[in-house]
Short mmCIF file of C-alpha atoms in Angstrom, two decimals:
data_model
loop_
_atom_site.label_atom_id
_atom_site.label_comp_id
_atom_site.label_asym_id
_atom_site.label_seq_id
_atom_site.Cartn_x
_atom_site.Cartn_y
_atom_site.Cartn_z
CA UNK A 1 -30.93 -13.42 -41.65
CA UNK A 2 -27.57 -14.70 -41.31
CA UNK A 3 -24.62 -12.31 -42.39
CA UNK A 4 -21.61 -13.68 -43.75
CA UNK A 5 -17.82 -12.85 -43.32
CA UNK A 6 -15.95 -12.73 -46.41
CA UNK A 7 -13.42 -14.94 -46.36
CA UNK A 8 -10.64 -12.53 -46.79
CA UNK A 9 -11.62 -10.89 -43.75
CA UNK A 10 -11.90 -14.15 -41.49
CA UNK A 11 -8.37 -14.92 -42.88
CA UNK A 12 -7.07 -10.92 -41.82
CA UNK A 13 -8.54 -11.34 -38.19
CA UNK A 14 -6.56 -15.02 -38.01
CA UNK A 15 -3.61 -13.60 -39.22
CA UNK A 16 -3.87 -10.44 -36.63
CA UNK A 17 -4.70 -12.94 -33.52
CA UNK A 18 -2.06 -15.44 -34.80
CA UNK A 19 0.34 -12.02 -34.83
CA UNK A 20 -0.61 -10.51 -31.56
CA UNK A 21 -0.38 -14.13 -29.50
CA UNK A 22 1.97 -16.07 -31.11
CA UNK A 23 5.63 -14.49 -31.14
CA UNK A 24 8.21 -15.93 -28.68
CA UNK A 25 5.96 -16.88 -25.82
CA UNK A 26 3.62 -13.80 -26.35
CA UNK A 27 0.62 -15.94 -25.89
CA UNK A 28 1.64 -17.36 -22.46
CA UNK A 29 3.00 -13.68 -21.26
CA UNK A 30 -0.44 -12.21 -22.56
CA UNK A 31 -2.53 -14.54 -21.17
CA UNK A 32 -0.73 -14.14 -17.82
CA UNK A 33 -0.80 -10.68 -17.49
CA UNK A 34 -4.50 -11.07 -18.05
CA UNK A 35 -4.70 -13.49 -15.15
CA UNK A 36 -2.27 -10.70 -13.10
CA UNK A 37 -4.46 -7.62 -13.81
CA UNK A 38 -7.64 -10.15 -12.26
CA UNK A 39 -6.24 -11.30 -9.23
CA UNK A 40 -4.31 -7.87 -8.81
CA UNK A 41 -7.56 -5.64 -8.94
CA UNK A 42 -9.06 -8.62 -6.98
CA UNK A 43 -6.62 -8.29 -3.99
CA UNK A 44 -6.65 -3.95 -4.22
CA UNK A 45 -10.54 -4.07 -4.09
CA UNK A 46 -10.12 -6.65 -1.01
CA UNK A 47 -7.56 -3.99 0.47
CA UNK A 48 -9.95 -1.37 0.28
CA UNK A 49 -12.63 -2.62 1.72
CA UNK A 50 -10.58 -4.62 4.60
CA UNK A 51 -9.55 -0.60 5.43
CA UNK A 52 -13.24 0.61 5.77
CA UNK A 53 -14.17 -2.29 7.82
CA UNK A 54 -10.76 -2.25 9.64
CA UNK A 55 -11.73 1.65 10.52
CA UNK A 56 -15.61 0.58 10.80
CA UNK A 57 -14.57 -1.77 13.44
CA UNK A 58 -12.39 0.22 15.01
CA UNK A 59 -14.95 3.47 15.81
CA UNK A 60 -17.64 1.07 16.63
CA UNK A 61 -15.03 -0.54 19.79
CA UNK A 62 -14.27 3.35 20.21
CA UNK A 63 -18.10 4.36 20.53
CA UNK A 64 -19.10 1.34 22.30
CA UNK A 65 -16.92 1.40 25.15
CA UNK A 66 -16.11 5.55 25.01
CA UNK A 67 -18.63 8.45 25.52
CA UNK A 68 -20.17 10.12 28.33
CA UNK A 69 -17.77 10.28 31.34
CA UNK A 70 -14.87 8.18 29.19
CA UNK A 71 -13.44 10.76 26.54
CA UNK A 72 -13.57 9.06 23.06
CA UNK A 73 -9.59 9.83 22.38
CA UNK A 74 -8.97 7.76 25.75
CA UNK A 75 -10.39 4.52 23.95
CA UNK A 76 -9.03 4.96 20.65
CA UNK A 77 -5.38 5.59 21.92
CA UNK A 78 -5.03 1.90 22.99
CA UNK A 79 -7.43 0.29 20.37
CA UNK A 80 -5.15 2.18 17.44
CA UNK A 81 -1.73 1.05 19.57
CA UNK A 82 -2.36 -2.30 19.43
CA UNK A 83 -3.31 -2.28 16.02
CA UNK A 84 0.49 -0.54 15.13
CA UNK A 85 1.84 -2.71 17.13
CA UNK A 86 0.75 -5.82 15.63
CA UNK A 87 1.70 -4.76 11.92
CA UNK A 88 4.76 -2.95 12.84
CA UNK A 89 5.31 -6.65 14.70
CA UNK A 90 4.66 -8.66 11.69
CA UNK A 91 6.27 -6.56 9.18
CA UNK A 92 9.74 -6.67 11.15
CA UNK A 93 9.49 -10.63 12.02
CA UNK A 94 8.43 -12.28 8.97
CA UNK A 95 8.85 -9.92 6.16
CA UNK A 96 10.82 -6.86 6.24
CA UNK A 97 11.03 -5.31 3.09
CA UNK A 98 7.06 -5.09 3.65
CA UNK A 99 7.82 -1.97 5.29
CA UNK A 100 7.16 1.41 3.16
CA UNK A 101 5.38 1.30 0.32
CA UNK A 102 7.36 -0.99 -1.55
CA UNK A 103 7.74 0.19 -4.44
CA UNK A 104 11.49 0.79 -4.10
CA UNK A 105 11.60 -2.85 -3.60
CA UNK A 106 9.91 -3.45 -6.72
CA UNK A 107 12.37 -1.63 -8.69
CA UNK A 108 14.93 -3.29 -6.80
CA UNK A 109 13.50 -6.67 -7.84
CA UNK A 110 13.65 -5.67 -11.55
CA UNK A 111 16.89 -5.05 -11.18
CA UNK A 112 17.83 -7.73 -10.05
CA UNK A 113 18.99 -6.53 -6.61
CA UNK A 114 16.32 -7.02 -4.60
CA UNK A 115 14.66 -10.46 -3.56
CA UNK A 116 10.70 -10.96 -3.93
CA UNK A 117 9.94 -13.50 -1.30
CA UNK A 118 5.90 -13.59 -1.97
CA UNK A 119 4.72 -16.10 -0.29
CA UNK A 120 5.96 -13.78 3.04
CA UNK A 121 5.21 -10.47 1.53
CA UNK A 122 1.64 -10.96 0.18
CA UNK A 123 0.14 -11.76 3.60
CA UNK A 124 2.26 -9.30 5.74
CA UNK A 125 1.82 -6.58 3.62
CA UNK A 126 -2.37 -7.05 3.24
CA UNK A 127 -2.83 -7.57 7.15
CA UNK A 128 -0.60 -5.32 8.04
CA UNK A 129 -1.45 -2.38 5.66
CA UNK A 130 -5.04 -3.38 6.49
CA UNK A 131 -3.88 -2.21 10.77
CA UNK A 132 -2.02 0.39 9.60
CA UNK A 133 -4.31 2.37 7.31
CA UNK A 134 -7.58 1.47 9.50
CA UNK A 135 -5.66 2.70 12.67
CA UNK A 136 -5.60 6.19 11.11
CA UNK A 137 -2.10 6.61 10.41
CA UNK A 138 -1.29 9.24 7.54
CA UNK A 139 -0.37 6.83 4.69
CA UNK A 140 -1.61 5.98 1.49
CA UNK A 141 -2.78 2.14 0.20
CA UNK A 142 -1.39 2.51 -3.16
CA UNK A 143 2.09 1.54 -1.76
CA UNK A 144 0.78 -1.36 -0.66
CA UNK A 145 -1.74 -2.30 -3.86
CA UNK A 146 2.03 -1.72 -6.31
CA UNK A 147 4.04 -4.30 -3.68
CA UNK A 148 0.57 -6.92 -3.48
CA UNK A 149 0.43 -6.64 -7.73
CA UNK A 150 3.96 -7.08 -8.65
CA UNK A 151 4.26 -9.65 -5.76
CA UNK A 152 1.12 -11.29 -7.37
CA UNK A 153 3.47 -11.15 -10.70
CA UNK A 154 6.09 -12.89 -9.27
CA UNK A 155 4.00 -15.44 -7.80
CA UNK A 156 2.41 -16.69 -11.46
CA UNK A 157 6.05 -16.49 -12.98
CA UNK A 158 7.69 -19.00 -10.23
CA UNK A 159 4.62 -21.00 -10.79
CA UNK A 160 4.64 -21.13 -14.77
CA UNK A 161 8.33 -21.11 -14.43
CA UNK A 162 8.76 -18.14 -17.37
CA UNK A 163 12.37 -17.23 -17.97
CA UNK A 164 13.82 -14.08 -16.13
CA UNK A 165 12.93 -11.13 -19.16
CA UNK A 166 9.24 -12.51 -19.35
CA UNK A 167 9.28 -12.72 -15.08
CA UNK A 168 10.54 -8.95 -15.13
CA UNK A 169 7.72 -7.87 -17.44
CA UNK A 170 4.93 -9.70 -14.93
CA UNK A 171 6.31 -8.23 -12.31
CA UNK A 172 6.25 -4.39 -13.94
CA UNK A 173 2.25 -6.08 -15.27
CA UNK A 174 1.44 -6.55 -11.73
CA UNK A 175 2.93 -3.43 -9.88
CA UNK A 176 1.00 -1.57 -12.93
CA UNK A 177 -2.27 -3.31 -12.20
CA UNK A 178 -1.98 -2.33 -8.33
CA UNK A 179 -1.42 1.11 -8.73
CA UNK A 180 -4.24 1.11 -11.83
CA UNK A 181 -6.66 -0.90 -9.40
CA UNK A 182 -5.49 1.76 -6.12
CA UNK A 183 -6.56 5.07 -8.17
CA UNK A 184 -9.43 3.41 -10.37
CA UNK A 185 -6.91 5.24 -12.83
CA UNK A 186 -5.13 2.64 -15.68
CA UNK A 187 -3.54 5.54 -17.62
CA UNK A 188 -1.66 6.26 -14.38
CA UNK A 189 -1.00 2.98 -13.88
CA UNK A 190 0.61 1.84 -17.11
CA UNK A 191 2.60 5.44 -17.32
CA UNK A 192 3.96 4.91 -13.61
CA UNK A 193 5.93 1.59 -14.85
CA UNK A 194 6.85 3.39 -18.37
CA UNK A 195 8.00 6.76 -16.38
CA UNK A 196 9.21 5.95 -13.05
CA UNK A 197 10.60 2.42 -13.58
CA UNK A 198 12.12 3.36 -17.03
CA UNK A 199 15.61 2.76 -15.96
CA UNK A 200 14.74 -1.16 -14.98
CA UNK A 201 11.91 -1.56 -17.40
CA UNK A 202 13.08 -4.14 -20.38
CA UNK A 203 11.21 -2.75 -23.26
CA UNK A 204 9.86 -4.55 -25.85
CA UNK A 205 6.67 -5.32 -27.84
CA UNK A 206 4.99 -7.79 -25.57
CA UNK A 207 6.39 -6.64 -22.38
CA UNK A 208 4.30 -3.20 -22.59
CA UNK A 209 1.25 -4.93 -23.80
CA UNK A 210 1.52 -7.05 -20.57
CA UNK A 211 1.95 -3.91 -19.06
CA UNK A 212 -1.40 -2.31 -20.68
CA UNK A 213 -3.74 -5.60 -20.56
CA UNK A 214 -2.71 -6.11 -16.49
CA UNK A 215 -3.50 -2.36 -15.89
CA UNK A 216 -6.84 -2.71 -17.56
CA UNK A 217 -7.81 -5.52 -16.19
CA UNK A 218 -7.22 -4.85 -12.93
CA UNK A 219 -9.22 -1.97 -13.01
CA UNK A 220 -11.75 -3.69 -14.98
CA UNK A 221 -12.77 -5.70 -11.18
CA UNK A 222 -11.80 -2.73 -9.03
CA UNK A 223 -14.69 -0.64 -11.23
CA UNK A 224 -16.85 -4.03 -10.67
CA UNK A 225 -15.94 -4.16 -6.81
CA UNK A 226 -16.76 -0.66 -6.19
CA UNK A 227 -18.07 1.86 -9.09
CA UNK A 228 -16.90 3.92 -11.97
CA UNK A 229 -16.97 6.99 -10.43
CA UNK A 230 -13.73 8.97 -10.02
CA UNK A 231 -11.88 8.67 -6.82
CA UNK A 232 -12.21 12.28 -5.49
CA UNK A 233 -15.18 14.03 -6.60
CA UNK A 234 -14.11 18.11 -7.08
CA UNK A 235 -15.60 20.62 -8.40
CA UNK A 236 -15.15 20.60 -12.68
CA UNK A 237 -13.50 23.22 -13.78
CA UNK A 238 -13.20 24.48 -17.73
CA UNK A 239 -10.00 25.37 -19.89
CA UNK A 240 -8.26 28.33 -17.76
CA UNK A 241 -7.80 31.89 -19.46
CA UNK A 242 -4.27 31.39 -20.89
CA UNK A 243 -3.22 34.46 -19.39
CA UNK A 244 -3.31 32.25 -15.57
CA UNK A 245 -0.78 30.26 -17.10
CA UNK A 246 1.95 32.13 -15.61
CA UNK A 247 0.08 31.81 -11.60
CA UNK A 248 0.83 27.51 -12.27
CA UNK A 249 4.14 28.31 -13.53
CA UNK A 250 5.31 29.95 -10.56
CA UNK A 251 2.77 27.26 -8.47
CA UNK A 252 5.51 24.83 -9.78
CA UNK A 253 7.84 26.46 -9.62
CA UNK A 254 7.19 26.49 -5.10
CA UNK A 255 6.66 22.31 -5.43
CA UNK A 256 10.36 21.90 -7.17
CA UNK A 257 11.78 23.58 -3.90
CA UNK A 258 8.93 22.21 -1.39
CA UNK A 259 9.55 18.75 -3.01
CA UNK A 260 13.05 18.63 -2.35
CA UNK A 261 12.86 19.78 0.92
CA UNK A 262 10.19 16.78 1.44
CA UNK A 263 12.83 14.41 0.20
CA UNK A 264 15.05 15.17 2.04
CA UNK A 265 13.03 15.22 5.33
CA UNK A 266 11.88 11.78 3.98
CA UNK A 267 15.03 10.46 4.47
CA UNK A 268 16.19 12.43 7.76
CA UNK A 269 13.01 11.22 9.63
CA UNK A 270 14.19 7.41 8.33
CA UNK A 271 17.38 8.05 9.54
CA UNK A 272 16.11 9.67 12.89
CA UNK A 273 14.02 6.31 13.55
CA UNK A 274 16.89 4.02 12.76
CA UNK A 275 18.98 5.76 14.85
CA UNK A 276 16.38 5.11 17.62
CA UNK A 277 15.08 1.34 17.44
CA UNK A 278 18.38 0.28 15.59
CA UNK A 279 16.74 -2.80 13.76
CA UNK A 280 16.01 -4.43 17.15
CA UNK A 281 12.25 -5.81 17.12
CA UNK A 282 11.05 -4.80 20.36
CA UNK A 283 12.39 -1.14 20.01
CA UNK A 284 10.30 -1.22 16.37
CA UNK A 285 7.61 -2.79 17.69
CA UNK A 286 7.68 0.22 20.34
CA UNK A 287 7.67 2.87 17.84
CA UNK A 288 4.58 1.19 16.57
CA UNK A 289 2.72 1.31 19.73
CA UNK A 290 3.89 5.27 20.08
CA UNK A 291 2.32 6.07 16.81
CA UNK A 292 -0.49 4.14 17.22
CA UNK A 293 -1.69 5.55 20.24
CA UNK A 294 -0.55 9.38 18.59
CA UNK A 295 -2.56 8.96 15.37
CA UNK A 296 -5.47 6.83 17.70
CA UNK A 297 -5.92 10.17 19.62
CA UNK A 298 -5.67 12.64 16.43
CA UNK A 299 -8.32 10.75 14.72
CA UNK A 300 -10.81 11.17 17.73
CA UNK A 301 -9.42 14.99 18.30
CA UNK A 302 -8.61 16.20 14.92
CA UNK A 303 -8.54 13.98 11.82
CA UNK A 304 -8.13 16.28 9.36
CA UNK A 305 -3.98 15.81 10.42
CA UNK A 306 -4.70 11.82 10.23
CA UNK A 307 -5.62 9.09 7.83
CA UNK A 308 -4.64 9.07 4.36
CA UNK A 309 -6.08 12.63 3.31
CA UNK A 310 -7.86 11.84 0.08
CA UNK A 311 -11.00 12.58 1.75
CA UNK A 312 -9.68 15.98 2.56
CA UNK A 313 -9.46 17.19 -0.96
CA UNK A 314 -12.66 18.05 -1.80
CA UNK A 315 -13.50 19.99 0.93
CA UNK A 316 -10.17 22.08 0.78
CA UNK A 317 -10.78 22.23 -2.90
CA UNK A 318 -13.82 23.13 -2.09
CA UNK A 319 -12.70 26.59 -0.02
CA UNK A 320 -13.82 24.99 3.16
CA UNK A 321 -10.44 26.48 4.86
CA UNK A 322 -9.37 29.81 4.96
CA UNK A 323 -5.70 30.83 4.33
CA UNK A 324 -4.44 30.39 7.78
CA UNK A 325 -6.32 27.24 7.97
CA UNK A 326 -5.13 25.54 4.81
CA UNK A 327 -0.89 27.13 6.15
CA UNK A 328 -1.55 24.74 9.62
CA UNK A 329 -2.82 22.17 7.81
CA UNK A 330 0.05 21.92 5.33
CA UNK A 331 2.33 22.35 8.00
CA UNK A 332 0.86 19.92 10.44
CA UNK A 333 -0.44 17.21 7.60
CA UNK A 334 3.29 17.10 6.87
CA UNK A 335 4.41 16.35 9.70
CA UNK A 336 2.32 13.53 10.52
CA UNK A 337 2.58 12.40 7.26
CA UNK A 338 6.64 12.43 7.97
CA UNK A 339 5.95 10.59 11.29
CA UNK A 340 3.79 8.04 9.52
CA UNK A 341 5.79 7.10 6.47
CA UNK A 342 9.39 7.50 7.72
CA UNK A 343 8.63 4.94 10.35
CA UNK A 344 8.32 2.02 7.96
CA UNK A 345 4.95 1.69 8.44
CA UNK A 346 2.93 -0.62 5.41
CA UNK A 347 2.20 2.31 3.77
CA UNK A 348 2.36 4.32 0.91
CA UNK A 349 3.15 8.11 0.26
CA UNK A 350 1.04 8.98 -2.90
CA UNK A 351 -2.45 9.16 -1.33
CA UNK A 352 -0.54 12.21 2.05
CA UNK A 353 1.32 13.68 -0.88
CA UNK A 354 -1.84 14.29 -3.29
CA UNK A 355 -3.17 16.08 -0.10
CA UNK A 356 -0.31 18.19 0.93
CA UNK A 357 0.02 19.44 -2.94
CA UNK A 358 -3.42 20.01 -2.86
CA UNK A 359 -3.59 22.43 0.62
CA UNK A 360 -0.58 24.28 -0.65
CA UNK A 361 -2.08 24.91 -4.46
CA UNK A 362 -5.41 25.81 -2.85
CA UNK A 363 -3.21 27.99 -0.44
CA UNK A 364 -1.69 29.54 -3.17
CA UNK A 365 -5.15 30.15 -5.25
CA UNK A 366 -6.49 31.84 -2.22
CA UNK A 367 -3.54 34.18 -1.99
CA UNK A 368 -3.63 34.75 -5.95
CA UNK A 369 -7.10 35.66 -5.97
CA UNK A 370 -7.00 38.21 -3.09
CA UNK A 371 -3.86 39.77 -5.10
CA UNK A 372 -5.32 39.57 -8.51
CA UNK A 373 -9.09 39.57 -8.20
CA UNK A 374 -9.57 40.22 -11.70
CA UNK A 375 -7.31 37.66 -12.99
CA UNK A 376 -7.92 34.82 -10.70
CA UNK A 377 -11.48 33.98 -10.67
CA UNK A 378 -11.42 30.29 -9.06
CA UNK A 379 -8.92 29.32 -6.61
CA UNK A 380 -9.78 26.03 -6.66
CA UNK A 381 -8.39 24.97 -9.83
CA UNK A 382 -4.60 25.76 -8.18
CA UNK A 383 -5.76 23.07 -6.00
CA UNK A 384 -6.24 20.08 -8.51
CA UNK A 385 -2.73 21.64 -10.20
CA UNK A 386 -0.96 21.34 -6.63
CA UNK A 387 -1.69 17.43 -6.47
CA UNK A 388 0.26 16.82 -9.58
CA UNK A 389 2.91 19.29 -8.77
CA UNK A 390 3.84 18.14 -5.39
CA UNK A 391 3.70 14.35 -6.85
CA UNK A 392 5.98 15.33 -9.87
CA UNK A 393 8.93 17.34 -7.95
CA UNK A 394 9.05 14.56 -4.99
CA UNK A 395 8.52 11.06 -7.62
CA UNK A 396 9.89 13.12 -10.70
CA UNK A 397 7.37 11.48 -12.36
CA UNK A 398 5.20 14.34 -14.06
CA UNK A 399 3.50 12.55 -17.06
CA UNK A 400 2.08 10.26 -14.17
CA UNK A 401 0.89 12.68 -12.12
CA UNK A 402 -0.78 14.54 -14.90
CA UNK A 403 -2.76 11.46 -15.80
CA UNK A 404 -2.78 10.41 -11.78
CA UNK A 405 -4.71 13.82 -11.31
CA UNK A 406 -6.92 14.06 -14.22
CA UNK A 407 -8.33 10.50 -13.94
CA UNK A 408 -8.97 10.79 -10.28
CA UNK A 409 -10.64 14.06 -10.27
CA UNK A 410 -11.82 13.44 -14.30
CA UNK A 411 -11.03 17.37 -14.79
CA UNK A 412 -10.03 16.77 -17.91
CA UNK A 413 -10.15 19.67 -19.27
CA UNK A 414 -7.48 20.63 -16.79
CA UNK A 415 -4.53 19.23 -18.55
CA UNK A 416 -2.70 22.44 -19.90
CA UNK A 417 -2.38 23.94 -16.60
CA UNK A 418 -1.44 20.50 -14.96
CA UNK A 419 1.30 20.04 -18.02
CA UNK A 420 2.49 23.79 -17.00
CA UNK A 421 2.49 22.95 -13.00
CA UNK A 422 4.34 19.49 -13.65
CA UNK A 423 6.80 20.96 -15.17
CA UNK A 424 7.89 23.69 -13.34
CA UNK A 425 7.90 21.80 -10.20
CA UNK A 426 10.37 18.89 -12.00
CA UNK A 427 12.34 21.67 -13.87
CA UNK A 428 13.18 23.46 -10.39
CA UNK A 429 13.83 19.98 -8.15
CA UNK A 430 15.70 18.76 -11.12
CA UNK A 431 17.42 22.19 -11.43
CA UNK A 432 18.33 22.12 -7.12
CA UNK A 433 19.81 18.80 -7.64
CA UNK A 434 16.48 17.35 -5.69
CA UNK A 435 16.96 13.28 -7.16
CA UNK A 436 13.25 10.69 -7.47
CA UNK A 437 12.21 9.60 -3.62
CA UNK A 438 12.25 6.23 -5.00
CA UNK A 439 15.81 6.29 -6.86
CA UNK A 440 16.70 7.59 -3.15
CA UNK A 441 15.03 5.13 -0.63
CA UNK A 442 16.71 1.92 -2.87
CA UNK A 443 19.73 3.68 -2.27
CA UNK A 444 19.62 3.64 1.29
CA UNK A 445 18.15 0.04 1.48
CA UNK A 446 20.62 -1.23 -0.45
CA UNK A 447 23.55 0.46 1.65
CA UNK A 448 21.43 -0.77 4.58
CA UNK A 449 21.46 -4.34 3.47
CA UNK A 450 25.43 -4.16 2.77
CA UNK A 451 26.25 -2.70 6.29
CA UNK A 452 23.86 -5.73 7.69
CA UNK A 453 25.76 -8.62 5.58
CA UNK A 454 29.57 -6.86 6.47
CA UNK A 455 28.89 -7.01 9.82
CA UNK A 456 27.16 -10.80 9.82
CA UNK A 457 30.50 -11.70 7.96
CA UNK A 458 32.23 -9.67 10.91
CA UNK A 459 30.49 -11.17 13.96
CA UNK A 460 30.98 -14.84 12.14
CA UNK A 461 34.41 -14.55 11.51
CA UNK A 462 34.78 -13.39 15.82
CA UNK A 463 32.73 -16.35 16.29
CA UNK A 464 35.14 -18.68 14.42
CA UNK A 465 38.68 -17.11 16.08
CA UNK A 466 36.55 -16.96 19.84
CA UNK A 467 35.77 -20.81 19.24
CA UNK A 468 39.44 -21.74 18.16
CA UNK A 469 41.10 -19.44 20.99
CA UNK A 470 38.82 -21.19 23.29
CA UNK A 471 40.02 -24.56 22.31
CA UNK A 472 43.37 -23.89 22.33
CA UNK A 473 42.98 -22.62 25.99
CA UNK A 474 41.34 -26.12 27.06
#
């Protein structure tokens, strides 16, 4: 039996399509965002499994030729310094700005300030993110998924030629869609562009629905690549007795001043590694065989200071680690993830700093509990508060980190004390003067960039009154 549509009601869905597609180019922008959030979730699912099988390959050389009279550590340290050394190569010869995690060059690019040379970035940033992440080093591949998706968004603009307010919205679609695709988390995703980016964002209608359907889709193919599941699987905890409040309060209150502290070291360690390769190649390149062969060794002899750290959280959420344990393992994680990111590494910082926040909230449960026995029941919940707390005071991005957190952990039912941590932690960096790591590390590219083109114009114009001295001479 055949049902039919009034016609009233064929003419209201018309009229709604014919709305939603057909204002000033929506249809084409729409449409492309679509096609952004595929091939964005395409490329982040590729990433992630070219790291396992990077890291698969890797151990297997380690095992094969280590063992027995040949300490493992001994055959990882050159296997994991040539690795380095080839992406820290690549990066600094063919695309630069590939270093990091790129997202300061994305807002860059939206402002207008920044190039987006794609057809460069897109395969220096994949191979060499895929050496630096499977070598072990302490960095995240969300960094790397944002630059590959808003790269991606470039890419379709210059080839559909879309004016430059449309191209700024695909680029925003596809930097959305990478993070989205990166955390299986498109809430995240969409708020990330929305939150952090606000400042370069154009706003409009269509642009945030290009922003919404690339986010989606993209992790539409990552779910279909991998699974559904969340990204860290932890321990679900019920609605907290309001009377805890006040323990994530004061847990925020710690990441406003640990987060500017992290900034700040951020930038020093930057500043400590310029100061020693100096933007010459083979002194880079160097630094990238160093670390390789460091982070080689540590993920042989104690890997719980190496890789990325996501795997870490849900045995330290799970009480795995005593108190003294979980203070080294801040302290030390830190570090390497300071060493690892500060180098310029293709890396990100999200993945090290959803670790570190969660060993210092699980640090601080542990200490709450054996205080207040009768108040604080389960330590582990500080720990699922401490990744969006430490993520809010260093990006100053707290509604993302809320939905960041809840999404990859799917403790939903966590949000009140994650809204209470968040905001402490932003209150007291913001309070400090502590200013986004993001807003910061443009900042110093951008002065970095100046103080390269002065001195070009400086060394040309010697080249032009050397060359007219010297023909005067003759």
């Amino acid at each position: 039996m055949k049902i039919a549509l009034p016609a009233a009601c064929i003419n209201g869905i018309k009229s709604f399509i014919d709305r939603f597609f057909t204002r000033k180019n929506s249809a084409l922008l729409i449409w492309l965002s679509i096609f952004i959030g595929l091939l964005a979730g395409s490329i982040s699912a590729l990433f992630d499994h070219g790291i396992i099988w990077v890291s698969e390959m890797r151990l297997e050389l380690i095992h094969t030729y280590g063992g027995g009279e040949v300490p493992l550590w001994v055959i990882a340290v050159p296997i994991s310094s040539i690795m380095v050394g080839i992406a820290f190569y690549i990066t600094h010869r063919f695309a630069p700005e590939a270093g990091g995690s790129g997202i300061p060059e994305i807002e860059g690019a939206m402002e207008g300030m920044r190039p987006v040379r794609w057809k460069r970035v897109i395969p220096v940033k994949f191979f060499g993110g895929l050496l630096a992440l499977g070598s072990g080093m302490a960095l995240g591949r969300e960094g790397p998924s944002v630059q590959l998706g808003a790269n991606i968004g470039r890419m379709i603009s210059d080839i559909f030629k879309v004016d430059k307010v449309d191209a700024q919205a695909l680029l925003a679609a596809g930097a959305a869609g990478g993070l989205a695709a990166a955390f299986n988390a498109p809430l995240a995703g969409i708020m990330f562009v929305i939150e952090e980016m606000r400042s370069q964002f154009n706003y409009s209608l269509t642009s945030t629905k290009s922003v919404f359907m690339s986010a989606v889709m993209a992790t539409i193919v990552m779910r279909l690549f991998t699974n559904q599941d969340a990204v860290v699987t932890v321990t679900q905890y019920s609605h907290p007795d309001l009377h805890t409040l006040g323990f994530y309060l004061i847990l925020g209150f710690c990441f406003g001043v640990i987060g500017l502290f992290f900034n700040k070291m951020i930038l020093a360690t930057q500043d400590m590694y310029l100061s020693i390769h100096q933007n010459q190649r083979w002194r880079f390149v160097g630094i990238g065989l160093f670390l390789g062969a460091v982070f080689g060794a540590l993920t042989i002899v104690e890997p719980d200071i190496a890789f990325s750290g996501i795997e870490l959280i849900p045995h330290v959420e799970g009480g795995q680690y005593l108190a003294g344990g979980l203070l080294l393992l801040f302290i030390l994680r830190t570090f390497t993830t300071l060493l690892s990111f500060g180098s310029g590494a293709p890396g990100g910082v999200f993945a090290p700093t959803l670790a570190l926040g969660t060993l210092f909230g699980m640090l601080f449960g542990v200490i709450a509990q054996a205080l207040f026995p009768d108040l604080i029941t389960e330590p582990g919940a500080f720990a699922i508060a401490g990744m969006g707390g430490l993520f809010a005071a260093t990006v100053r991005a707290p509604i993302t980190g809320i939905l960041l957190v809840i999404e990859m952990t799917s403790n939903y039912e966590m949000i009140l004390p994650l809204i209470v941590t968040c905001l402490g932690a932003t209150m007291v960096a913001q309070t400090l003067g502590g200013r986004p790591i993001y807003t910061q590390l443009l900042e110093r590219t951008l002065k970095l960039s100046m103080r390269a083109k002065r001195q070009e114009t400086t060394d040309k114009a010697m080249f032009r009154i050397l060359g007219k001295y010297s023909k005067y001479k003759k």
